[in-house]
mmCIF file with all atom_site columns, C-alpha atoms in Angstrom:
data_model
loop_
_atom_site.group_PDB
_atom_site.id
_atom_site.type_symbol
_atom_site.label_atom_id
_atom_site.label_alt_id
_atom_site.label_comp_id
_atom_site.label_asym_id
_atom_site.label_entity_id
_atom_site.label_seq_id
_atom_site.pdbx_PDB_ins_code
_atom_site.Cartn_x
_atom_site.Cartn_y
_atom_site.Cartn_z
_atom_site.occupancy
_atom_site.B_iso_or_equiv
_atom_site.pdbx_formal_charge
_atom_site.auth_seq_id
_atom_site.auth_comp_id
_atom_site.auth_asym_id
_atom_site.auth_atom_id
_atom_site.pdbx_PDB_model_num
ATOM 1   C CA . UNK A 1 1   ? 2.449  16.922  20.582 1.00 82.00 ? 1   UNK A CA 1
ATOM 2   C CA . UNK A 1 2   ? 1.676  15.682  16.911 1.00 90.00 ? 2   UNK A CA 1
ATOM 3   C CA . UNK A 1 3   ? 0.295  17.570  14.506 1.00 93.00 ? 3   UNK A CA 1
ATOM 4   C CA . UNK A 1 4   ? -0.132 14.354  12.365 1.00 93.00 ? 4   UNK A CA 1
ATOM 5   C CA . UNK A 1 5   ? -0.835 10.965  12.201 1.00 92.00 ? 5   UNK A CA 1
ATOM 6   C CA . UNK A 1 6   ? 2.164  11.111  10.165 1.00 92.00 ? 6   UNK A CA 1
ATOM 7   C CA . UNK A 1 7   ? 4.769  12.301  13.226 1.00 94.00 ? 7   UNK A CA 1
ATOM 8   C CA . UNK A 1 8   ? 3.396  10.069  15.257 1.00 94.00 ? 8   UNK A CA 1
ATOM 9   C CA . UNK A 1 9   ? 4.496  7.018   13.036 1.00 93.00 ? 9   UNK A CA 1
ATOM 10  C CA . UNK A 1 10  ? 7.909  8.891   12.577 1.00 94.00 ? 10  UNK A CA 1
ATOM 11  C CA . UNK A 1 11  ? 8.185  9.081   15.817 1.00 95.00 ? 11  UNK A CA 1
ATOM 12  C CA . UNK A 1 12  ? 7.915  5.543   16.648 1.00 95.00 ? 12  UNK A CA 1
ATOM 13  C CA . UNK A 1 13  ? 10.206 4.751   13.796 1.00 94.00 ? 13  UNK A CA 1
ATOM 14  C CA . UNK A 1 14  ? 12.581 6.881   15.577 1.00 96.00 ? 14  UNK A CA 1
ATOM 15  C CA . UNK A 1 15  ? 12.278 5.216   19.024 1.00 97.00 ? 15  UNK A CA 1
ATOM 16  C CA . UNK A 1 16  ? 12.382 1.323   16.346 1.00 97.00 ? 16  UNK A CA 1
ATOM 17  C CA . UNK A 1 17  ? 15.563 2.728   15.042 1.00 97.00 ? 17  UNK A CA 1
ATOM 18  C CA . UNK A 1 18  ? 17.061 4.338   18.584 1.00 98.00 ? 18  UNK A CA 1
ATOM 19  C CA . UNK A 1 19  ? 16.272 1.088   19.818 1.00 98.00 ? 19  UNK A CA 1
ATOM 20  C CA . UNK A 1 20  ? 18.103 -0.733  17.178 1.00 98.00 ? 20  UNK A CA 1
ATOM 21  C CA . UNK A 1 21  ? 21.073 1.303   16.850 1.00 98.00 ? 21  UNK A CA 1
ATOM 22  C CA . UNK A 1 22  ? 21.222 0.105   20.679 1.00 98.00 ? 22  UNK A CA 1
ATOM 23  C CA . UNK A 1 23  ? 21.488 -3.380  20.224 1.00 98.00 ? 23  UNK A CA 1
ATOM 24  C CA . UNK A 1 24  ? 24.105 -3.459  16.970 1.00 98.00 ? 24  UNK A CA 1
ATOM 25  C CA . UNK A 1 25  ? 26.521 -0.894  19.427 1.00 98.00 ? 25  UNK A CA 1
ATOM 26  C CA . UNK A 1 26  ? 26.163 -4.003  21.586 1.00 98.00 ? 26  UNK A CA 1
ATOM 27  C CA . UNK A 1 27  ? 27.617 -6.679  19.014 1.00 98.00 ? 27  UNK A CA 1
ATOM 28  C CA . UNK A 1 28  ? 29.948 -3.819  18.549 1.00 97.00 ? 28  UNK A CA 1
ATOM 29  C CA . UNK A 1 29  ? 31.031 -3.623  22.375 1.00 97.00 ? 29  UNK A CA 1
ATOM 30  C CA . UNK A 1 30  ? 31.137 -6.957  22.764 1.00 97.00 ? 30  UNK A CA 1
ATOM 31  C CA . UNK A 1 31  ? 33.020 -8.675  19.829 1.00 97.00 ? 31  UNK A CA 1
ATOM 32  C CA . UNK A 1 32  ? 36.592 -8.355  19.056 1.00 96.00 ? 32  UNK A CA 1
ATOM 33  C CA . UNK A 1 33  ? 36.319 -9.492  15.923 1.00 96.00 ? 33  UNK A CA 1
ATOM 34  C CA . UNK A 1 34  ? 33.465 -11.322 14.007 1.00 97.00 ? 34  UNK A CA 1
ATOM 35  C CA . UNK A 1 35  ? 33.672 -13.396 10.603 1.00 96.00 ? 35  UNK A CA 1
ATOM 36  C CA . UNK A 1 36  ? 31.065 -11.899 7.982  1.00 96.00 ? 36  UNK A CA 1
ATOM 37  C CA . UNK A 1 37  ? 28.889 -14.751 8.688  1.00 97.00 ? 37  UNK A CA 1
ATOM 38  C CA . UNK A 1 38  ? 28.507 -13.814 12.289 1.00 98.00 ? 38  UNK A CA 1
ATOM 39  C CA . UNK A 1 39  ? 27.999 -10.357 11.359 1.00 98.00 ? 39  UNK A CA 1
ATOM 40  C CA . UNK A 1 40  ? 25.748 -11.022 9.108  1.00 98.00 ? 40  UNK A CA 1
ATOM 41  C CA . UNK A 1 41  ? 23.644 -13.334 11.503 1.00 98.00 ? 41  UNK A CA 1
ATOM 42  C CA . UNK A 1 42  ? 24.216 -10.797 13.952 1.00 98.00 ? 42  UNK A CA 1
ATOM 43  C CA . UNK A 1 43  ? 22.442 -7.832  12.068 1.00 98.00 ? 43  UNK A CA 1
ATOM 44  C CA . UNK A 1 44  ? 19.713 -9.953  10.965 1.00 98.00 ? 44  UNK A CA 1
ATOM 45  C CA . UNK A 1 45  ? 19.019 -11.558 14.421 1.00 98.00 ? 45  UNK A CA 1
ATOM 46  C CA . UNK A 1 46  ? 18.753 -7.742  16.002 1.00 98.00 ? 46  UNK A CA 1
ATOM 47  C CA . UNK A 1 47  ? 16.989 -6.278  12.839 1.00 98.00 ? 47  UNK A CA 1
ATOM 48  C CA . UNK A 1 48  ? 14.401 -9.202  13.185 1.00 97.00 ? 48  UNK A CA 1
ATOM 49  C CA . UNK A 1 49  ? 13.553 -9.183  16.851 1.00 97.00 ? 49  UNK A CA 1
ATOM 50  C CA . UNK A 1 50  ? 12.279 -5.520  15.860 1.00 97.00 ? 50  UNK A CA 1
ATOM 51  C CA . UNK A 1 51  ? 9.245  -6.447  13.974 1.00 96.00 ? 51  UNK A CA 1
ATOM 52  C CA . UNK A 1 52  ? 7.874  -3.025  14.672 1.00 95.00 ? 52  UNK A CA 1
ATOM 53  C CA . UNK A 1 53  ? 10.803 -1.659  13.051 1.00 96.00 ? 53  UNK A CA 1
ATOM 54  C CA . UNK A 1 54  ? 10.085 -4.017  9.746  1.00 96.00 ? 54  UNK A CA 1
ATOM 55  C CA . UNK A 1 55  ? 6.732  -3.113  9.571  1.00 94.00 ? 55  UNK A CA 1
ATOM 56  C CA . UNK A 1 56  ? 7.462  0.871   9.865  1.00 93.00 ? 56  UNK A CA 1
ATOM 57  C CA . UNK A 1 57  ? 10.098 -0.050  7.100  1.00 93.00 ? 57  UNK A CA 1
ATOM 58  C CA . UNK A 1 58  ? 7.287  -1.138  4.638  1.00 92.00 ? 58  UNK A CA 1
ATOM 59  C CA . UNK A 1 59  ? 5.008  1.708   4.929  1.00 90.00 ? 59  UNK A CA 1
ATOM 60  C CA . UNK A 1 60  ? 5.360  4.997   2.932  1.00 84.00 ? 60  UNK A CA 1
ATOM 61  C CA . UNK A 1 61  ? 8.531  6.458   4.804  1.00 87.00 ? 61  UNK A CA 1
ATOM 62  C CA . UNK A 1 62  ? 8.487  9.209   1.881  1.00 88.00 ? 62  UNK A CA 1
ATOM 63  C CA . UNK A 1 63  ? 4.933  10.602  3.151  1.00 90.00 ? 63  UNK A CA 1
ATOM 64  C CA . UNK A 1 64  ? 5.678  10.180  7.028  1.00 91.00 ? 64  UNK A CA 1
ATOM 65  C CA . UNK A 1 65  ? 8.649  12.492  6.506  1.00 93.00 ? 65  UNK A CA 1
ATOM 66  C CA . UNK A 1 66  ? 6.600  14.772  3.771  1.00 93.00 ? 66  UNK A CA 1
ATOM 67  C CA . UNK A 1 67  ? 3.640  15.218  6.650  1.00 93.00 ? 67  UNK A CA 1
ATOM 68  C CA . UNK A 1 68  ? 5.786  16.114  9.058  1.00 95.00 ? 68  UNK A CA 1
ATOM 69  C CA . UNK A 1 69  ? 7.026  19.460  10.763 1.00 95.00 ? 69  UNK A CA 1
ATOM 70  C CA . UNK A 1 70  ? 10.884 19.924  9.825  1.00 96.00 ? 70  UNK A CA 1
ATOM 71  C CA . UNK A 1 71  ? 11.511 19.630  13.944 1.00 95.00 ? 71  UNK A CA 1
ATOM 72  C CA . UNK A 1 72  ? 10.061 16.499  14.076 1.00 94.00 ? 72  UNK A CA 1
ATOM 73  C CA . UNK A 1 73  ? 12.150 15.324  10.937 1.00 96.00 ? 73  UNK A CA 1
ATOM 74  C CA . UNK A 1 74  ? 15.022 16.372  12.214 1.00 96.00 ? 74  UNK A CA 1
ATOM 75  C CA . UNK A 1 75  ? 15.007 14.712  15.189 1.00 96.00 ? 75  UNK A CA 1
ATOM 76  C CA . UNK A 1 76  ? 14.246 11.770  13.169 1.00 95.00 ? 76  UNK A CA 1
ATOM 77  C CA . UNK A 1 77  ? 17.001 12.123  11.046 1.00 96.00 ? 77  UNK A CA 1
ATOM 78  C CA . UNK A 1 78  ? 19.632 12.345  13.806 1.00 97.00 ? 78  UNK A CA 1
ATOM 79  C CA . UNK A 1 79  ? 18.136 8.871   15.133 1.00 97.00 ? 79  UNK A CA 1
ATOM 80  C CA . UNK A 1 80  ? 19.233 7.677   11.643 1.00 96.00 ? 80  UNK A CA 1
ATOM 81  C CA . UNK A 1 81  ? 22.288 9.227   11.514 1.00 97.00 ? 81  UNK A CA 1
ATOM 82  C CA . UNK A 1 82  ? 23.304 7.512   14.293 1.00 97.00 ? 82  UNK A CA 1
ATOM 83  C CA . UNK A 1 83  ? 22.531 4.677   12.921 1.00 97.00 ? 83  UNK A CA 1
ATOM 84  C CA . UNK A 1 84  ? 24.264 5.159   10.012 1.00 97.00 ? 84  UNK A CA 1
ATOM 85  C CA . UNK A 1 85  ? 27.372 5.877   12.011 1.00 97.00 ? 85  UNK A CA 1
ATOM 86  C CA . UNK A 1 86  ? 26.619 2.395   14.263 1.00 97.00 ? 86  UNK A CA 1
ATOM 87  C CA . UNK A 1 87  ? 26.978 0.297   10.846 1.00 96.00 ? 87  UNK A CA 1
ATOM 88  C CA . UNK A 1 88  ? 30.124 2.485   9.603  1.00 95.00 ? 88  UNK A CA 1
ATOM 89  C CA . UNK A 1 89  ? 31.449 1.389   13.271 1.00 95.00 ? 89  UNK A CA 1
ATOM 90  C CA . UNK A 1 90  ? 31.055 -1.936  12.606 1.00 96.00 ? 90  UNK A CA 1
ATOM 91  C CA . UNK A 1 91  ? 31.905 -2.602  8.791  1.00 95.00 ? 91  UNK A CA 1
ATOM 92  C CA . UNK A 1 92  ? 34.779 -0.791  10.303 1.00 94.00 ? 92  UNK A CA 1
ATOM 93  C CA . UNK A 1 93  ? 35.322 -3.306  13.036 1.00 96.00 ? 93  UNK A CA 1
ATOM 94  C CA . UNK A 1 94  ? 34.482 -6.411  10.694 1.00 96.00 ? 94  UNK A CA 1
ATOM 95  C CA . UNK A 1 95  ? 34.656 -5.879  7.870  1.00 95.00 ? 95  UNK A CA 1
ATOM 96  C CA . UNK A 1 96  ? 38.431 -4.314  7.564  1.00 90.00 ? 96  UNK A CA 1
ATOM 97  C CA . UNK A 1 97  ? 39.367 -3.357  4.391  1.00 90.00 ? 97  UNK A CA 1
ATOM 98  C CA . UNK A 1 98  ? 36.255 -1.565  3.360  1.00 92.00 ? 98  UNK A CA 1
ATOM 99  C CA . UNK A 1 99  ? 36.821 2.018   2.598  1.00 92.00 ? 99  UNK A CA 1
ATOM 100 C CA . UNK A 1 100 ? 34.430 4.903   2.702  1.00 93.00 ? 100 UNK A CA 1
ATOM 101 C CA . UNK A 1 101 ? 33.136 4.071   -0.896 1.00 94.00 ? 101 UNK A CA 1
ATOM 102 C CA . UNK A 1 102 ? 32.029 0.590   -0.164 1.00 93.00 ? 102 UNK A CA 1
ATOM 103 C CA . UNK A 1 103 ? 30.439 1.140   3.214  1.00 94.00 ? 103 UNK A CA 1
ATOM 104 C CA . UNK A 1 104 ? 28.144 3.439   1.503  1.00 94.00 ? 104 UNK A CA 1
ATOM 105 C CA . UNK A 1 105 ? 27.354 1.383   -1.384 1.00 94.00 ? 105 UNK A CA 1
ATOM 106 C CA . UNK A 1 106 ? 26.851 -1.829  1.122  1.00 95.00 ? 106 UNK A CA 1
ATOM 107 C CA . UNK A 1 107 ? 24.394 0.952   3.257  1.00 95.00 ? 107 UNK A CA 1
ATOM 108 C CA . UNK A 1 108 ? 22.282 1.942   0.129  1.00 94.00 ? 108 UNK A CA 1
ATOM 109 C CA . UNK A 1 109 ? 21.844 -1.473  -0.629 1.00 96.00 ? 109 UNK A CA 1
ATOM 110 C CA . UNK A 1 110 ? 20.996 -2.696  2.516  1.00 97.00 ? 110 UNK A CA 1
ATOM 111 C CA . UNK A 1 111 ? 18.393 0.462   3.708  1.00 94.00 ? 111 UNK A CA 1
ATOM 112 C CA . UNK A 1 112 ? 16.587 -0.255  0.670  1.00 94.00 ? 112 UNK A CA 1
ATOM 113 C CA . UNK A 1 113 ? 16.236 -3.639  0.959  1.00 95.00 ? 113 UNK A CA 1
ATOM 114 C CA . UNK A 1 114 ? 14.873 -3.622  4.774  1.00 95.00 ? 114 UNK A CA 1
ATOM 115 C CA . UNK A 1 115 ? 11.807 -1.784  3.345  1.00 94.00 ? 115 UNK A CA 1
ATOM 116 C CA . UNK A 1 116 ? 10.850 -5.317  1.684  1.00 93.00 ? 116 UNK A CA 1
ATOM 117 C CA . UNK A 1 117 ? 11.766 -7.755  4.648  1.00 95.00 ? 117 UNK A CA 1
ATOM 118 C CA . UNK A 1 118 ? 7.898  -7.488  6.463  1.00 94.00 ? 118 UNK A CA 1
ATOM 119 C CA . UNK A 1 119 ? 5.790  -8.052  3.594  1.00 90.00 ? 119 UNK A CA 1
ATOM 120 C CA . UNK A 1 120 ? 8.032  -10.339 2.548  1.00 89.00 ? 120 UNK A CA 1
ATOM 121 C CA . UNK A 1 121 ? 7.925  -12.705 5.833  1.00 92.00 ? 121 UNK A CA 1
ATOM 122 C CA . UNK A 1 122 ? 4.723  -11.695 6.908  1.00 90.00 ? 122 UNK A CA 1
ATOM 123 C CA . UNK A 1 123 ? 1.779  -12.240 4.604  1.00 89.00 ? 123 UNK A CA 1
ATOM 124 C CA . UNK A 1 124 ? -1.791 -11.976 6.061  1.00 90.00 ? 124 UNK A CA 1
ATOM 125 C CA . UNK A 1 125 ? -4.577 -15.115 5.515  1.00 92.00 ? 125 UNK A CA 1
ATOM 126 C CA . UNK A 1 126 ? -6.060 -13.151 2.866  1.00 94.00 ? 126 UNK A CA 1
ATOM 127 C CA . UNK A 1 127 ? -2.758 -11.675 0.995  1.00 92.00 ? 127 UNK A CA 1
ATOM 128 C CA . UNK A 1 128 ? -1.858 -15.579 1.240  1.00 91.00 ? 128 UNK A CA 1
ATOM 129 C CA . UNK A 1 129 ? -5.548 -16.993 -0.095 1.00 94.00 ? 129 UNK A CA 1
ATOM 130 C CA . UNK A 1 130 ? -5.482 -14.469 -2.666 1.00 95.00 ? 130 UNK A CA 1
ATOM 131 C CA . UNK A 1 131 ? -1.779 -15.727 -4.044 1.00 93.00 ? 131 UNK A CA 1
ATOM 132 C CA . UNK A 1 132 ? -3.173 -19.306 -4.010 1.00 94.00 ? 132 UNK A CA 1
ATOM 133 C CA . UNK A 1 133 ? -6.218 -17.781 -6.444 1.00 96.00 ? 133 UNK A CA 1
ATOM 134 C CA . UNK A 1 134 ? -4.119 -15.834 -8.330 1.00 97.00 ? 134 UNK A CA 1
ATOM 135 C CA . UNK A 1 135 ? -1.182 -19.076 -8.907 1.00 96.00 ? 135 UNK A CA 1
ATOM 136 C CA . UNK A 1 136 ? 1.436  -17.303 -6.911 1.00 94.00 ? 136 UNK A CA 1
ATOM 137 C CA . UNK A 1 137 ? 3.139  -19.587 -3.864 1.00 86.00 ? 137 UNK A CA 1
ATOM 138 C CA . UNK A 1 138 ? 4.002  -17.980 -1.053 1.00 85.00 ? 138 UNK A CA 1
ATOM 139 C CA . UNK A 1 139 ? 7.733  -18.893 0.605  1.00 86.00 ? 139 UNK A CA 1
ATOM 140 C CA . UNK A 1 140 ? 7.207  -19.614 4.408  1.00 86.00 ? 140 UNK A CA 1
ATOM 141 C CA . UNK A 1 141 ? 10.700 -17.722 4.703  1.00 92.00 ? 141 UNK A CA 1
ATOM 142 C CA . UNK A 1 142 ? 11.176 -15.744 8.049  1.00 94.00 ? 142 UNK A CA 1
ATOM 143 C CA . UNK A 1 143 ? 12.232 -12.400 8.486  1.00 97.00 ? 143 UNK A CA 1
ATOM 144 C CA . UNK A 1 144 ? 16.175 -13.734 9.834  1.00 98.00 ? 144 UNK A CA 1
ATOM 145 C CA . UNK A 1 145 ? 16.528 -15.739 6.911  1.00 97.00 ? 145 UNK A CA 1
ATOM 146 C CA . UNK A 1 146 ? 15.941 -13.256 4.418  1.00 96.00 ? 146 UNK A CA 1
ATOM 147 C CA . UNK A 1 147 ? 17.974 -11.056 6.517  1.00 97.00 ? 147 UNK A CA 1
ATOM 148 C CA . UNK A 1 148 ? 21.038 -12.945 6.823  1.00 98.00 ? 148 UNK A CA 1
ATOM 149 C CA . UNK A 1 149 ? 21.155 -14.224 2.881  1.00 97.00 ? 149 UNK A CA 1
ATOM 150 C CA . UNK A 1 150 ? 20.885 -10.878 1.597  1.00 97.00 ? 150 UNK A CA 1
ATOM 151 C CA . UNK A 1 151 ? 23.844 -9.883  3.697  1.00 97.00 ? 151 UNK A CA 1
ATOM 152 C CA . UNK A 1 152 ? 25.726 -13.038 3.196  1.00 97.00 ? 152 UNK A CA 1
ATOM 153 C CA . UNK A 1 153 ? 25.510 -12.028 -1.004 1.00 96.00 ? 153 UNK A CA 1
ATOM 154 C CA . UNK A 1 154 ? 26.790 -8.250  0.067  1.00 94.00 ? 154 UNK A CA 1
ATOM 155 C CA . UNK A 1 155 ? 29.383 -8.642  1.715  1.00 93.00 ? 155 UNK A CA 1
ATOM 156 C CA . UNK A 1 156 ? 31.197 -11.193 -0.491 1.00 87.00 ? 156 UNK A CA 1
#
């Protein structure tokens, strides 16, 4: 039962980010060791199959949690927690030598970020006609490629 439109989103951020957390403990289980490049392509190509997850990312996460009964939040933030603790895993994995300190800067980098990565790879007809009227190109870039460049630049 939701007692908002608002939980109901959350919630199906949580089942994105469950989902998620899934596949990167997967290219955690089954690599010995990857080079930051594979990581990096890695991350992207399971953080872009979720386009669900992407577009979630670019709403107004601050409201869905606001509207929301502190049960349903919670649960929510355990999903992320995990999450959290599925990219300490692997920065731990393959990325050694990065302490505590620079796992969480590389995290609040790359959390923030995400909530660009849909609008960014998917503009609509009209969002694209009204660039071309207002002199603004629009970059044909897909949601991988933006992925894996940003994390190619952090973790150098």
């Amino acid at each position: 039962y939701f007692r908002t439109k608002e939980e109901i989103f959350l919630a199906l951020f949580r089942r994105e980010y469950e989902l998620w957390t899934r596949s990167l403990q997967e290219v955690c289980d089954r690599n010995a060791y990857l080079e930051k490049e594979a990581l990096a392509s890695e991350v992207a190509r399971t953080l872009a199959a979720r386009p669900r997850l992407l577009k979630l990312l670019a709403m107004n996460v601050y409201d869905m949690e606001g509207n929301s009964r502190v049960e349903q939040l919670t649960e929510f933030k355990r999903t992320y927690r995990a999450l959290i603790e599925t990219f300490e895993r692997l920065f731990e994995k393959f990325l050694p030598g990065t302490d505590k300190a620079a796992t969480k800067r590389l995290l609040y980098m790359f959390f923030p970020f995400m909530v660009g990565v849909y609008p960014f790879s998917n503009a609509t007809k009209k969002q694209k006609e009204a660039m071309k009227n207002a002199g603004m190109s629009f970059d044909e870039t897909g949601a991988y490629d933006l992925i894996y460049a940003f994390l190619i630049k952090l973790f150098k």
